[in-house]
Coordinates of C-alpha atoms and ligand atoms in Angstrom, one line a residue:
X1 CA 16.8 -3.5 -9.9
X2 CA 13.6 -3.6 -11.2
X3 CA 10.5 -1.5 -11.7
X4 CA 7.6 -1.0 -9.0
X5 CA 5.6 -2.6 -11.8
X6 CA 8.5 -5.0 -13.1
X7 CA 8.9 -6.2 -9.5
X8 CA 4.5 -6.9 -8.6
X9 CA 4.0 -8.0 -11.9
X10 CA 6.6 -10.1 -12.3
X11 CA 6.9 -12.0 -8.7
X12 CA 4.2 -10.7 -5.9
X13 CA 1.3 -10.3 -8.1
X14 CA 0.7 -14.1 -7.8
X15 CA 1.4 -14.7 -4.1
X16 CA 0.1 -11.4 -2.9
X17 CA -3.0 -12.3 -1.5
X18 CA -1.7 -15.9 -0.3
X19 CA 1.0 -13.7 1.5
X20 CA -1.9 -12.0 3.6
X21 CA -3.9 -15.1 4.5
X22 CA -6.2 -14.8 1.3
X23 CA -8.3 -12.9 -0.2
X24 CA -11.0 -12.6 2.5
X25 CA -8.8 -12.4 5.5
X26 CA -7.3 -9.0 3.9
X27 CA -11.0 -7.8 3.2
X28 CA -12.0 -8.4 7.3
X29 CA -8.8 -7.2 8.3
X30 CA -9.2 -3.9 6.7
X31 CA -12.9 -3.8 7.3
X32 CA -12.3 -3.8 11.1
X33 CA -9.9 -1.1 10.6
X34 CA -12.3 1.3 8.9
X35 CA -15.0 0.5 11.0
X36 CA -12.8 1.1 14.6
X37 CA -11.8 4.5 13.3
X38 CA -15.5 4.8 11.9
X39 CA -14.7 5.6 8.6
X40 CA -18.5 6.6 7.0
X41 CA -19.4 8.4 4.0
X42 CA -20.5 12.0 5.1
X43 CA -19.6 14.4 2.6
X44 CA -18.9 13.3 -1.6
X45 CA -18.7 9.4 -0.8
X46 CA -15.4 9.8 -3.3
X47 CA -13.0 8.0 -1.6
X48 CA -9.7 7.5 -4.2
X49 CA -7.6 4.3 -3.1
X50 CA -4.0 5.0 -4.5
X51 CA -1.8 1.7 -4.6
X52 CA -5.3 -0.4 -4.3
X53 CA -3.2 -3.8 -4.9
X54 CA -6.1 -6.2 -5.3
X55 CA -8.7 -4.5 -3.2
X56 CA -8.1 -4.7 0.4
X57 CA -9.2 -1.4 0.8
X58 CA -11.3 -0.5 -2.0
X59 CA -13.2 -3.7 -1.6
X60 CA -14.3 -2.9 2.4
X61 CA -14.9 1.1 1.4
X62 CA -17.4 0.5 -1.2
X63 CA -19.4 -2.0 1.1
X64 CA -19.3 1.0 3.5
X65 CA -21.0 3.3 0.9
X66 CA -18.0 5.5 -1.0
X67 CA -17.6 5.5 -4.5
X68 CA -13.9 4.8 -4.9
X69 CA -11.3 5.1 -7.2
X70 CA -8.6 2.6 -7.3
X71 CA -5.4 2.9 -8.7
X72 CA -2.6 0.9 -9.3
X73 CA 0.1 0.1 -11.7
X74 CA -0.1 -3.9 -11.5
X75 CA -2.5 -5.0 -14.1
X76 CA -2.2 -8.5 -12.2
X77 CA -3.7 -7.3 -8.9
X78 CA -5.9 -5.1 -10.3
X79 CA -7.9 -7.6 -12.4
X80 CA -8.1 -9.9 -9.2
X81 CA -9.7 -6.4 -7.6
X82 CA -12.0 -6.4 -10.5
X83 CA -12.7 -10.5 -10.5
X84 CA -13.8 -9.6 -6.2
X85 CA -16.1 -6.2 -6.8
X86 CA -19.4 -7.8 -8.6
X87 CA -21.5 -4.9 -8.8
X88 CA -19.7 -2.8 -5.9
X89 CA -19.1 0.6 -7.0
X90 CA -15.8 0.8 -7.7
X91 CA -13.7 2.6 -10.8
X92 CA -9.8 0.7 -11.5
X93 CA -7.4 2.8 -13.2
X94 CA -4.1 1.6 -14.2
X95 CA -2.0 4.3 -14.0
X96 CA 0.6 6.1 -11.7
X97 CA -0.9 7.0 -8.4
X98 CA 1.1 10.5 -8.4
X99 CA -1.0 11.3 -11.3
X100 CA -4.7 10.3 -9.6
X101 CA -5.7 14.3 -10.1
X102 CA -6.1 13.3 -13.3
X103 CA -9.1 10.9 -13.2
X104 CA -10.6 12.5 -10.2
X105 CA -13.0 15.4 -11.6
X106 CA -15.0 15.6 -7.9
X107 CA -13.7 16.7 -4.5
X108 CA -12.1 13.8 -2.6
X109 CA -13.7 12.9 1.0
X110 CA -11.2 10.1 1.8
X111 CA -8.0 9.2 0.3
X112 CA -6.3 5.7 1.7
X113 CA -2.5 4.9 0.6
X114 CA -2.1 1.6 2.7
X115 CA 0.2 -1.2 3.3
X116 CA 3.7 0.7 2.3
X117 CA 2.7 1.6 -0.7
X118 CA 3.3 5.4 0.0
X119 CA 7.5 3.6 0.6
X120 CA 7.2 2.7 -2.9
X121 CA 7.2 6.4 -4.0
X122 CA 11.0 7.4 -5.9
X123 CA 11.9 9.8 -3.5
X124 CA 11.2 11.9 -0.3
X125 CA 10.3 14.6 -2.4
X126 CA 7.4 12.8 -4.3
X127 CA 6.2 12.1 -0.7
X128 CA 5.8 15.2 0.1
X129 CA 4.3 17.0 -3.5
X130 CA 2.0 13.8 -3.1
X131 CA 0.6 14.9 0.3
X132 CA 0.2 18.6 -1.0
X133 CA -1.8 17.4 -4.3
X134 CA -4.3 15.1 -1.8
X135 CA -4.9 18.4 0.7
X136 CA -5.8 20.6 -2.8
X137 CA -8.2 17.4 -3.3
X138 CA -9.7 16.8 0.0
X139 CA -12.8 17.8 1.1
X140 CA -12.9 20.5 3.9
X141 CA -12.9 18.2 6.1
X142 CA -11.4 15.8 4.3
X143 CA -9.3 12.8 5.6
X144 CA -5.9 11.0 4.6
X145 CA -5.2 7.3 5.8
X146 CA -1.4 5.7 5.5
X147 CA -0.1 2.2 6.4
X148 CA 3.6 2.0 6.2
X149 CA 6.4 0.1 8.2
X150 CA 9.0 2.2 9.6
X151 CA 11.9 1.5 7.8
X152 CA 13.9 4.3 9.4
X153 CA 15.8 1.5 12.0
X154 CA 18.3 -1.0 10.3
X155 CA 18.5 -4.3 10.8
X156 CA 21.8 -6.6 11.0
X157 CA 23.1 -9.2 9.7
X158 CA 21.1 -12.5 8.9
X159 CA 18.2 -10.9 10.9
X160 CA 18.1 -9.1 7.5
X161 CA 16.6 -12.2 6.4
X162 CA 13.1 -12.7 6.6
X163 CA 10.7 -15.3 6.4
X164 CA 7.7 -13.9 5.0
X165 CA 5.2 -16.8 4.4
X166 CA 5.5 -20.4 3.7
X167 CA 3.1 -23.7 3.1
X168 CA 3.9 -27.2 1.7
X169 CA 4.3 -25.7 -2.1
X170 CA 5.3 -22.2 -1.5
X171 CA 8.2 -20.3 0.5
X172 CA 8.3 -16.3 0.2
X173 CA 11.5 -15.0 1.9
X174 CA 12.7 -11.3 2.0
X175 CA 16.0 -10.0 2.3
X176 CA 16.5 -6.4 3.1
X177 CA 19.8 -4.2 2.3
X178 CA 20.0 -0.7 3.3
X179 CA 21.2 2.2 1.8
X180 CA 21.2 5.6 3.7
X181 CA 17.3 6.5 2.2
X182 CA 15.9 3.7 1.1
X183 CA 16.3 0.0 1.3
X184 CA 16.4 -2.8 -1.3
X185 CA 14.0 -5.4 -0.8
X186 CA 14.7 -8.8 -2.4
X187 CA 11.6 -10.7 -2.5
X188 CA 12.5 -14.7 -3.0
X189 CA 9.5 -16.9 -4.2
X190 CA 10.1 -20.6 -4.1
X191 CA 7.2 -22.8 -5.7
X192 CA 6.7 -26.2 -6.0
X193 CA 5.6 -28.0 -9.4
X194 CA 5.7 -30.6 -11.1
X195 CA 9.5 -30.5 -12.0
X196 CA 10.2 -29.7 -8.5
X197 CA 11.1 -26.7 -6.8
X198 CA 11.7 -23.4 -8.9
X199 CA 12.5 -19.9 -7.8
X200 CA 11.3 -16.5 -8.8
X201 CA 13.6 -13.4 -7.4
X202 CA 13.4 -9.8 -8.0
X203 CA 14.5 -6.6 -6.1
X204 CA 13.3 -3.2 -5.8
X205 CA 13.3 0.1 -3.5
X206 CA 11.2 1.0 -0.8
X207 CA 11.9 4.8 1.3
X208 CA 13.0 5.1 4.8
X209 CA 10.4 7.2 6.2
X210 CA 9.9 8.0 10.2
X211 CA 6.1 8.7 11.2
X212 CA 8.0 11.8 12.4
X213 CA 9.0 12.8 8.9
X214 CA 5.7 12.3 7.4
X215 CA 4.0 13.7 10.4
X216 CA 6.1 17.6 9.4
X217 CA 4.9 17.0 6.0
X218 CA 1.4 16.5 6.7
X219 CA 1.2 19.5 8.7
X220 CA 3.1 21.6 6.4
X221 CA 1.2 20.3 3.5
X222 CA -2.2 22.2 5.3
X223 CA -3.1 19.2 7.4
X224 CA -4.8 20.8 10.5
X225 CA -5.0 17.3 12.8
X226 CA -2.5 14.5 12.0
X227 CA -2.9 11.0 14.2
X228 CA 0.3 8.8 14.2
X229 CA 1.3 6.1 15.6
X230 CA 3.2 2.8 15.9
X231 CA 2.3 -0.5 16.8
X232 CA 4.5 -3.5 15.9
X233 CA 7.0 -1.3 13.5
X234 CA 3.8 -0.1 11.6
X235 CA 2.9 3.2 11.8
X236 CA -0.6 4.3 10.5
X237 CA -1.5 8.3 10.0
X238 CA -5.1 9.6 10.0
X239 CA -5.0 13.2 8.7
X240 CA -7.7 15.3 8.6
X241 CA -7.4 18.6 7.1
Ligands
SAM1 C1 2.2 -3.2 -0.7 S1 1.0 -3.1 -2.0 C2 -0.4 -2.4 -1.1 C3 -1.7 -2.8 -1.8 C4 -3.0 -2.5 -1.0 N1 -3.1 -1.1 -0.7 C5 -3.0 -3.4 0.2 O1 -3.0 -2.9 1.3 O2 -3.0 -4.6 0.1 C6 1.6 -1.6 -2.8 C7 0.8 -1.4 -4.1 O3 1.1 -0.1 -4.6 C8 1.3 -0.2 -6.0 N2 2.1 1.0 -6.4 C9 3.3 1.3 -6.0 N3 3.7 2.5 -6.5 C10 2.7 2.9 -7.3 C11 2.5 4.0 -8.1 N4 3.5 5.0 -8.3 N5 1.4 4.2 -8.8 C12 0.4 3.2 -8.6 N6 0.5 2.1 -7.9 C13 1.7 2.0 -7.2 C14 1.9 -1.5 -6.2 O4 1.6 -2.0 -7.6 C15 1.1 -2.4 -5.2 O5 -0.1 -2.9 -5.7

């Protein structure tokens, strides 16, 4: 099994933008989703981006006006980040994202964790000391924005197979296996070079969480208004403390 790190790195670092369309499709994507919930700068501008990937996020928030942290452990994605900002004011930190209290010395008015990367996290329990650390940092009126697919339901069988993305040189198929709290996502990369085709594989954890379950943990981490819900097996949270 590898590493969170071992397993972007390694195999989705290099397809990870392909895998969303590109680069600018992820950028309008997530810019629409700001701007529908009306996401603005009003109090510090600090927004802290934790799992920023290559900058789906960070990228549209700093066009909006926030000075954002981003922080990842994939040096990979992170340099693509870096290659899209230009001037854009935007800090990358390679680092753990449970640790971000230690490169944010300002109150926080927006923290995004987006796209399953809070699943990612080793446990349940991380979760929820995670969600208590981002209150203590938030503003007073603060907000916290999380992507994730719900997980918590278990697919069967060879609908356990699933094909991601795919073009005349490259096939990206996922296979999921569950285990009672997380599930082990194989991520299959076929490319096509000159010697024909080639495959990269690699397998790592993501949680089972419910919106439910993250829902309880918001509130009891001193969330006063927590938004969930589920479209299409994704659920998306705006907490606001
Ligand atoms: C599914 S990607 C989401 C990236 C980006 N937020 C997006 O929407 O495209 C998950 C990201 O979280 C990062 N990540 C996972 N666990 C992490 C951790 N503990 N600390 C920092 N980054 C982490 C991974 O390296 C990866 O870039």
């Amino acid at each position: 099994m590898a590493t969170v790190k071992e397993h972007y790195d390694g195999v989705l670092a290099d397809v990870y933008s392909w895998m969303f369309g590109g680069f600018a499709s992820g950028v309008t994507r997530n810019t629409d989703f700001f701007n529908t919930r009306g996401i603005r700068p009003v109090q510090s501008g600090v927004a802290l981006d934790l799992g920023a990937g290559c900058g789906f996020q960070s990228i549209p928030l700093a066009r909006l006006g926030f000075k954002v942290t981003a922080i990842d452990l994939s040096g990979p994605l992170l340099r693509e980040l870096e290659g899209n900002a230009g001037s854009l004011p935007i800090e990358t930190v390679e680092g753990d994202l449970t640790c971000f209290d230690d490169h944010v010395k300002e109150t926080v008015e927006l923290v995004v964790c987006m796209t399953d990367t809070v699943l990612h996290l080793p446990s349940r329990e991380a979760v929820a000391v995670l969600f208590g650390k981002v209150a203590a940092a938030l503003d007073d009126a603060g907000t916290l924005i999380l992507t994730f697919r719900d997980l918590s339901g278990e697919l069967t069988g060879v609908d356990r197979f699933i094909p991601v993305k795919s073009d005349e040189d490259t096939i990206l198929t996922c296979f999921l296996e569950y285990g009672a709290e997380t599930v082990t996502v194989h991520d299959l990369v076929h490319t096509n070079g000159q010697g024909g085709w080639t495959l990269k594989a690699s397998c790592y954890e993501k949680l089972r969480l419910s919106g439910a379950w993250v829902h309880a943990q918001l509130e009891g981490a001193g969330f006063g208004s927590v938004d969930v819900t589920e479209e299409g097996g994704v659920v998306t949270v705006v907490a606001r403390k």
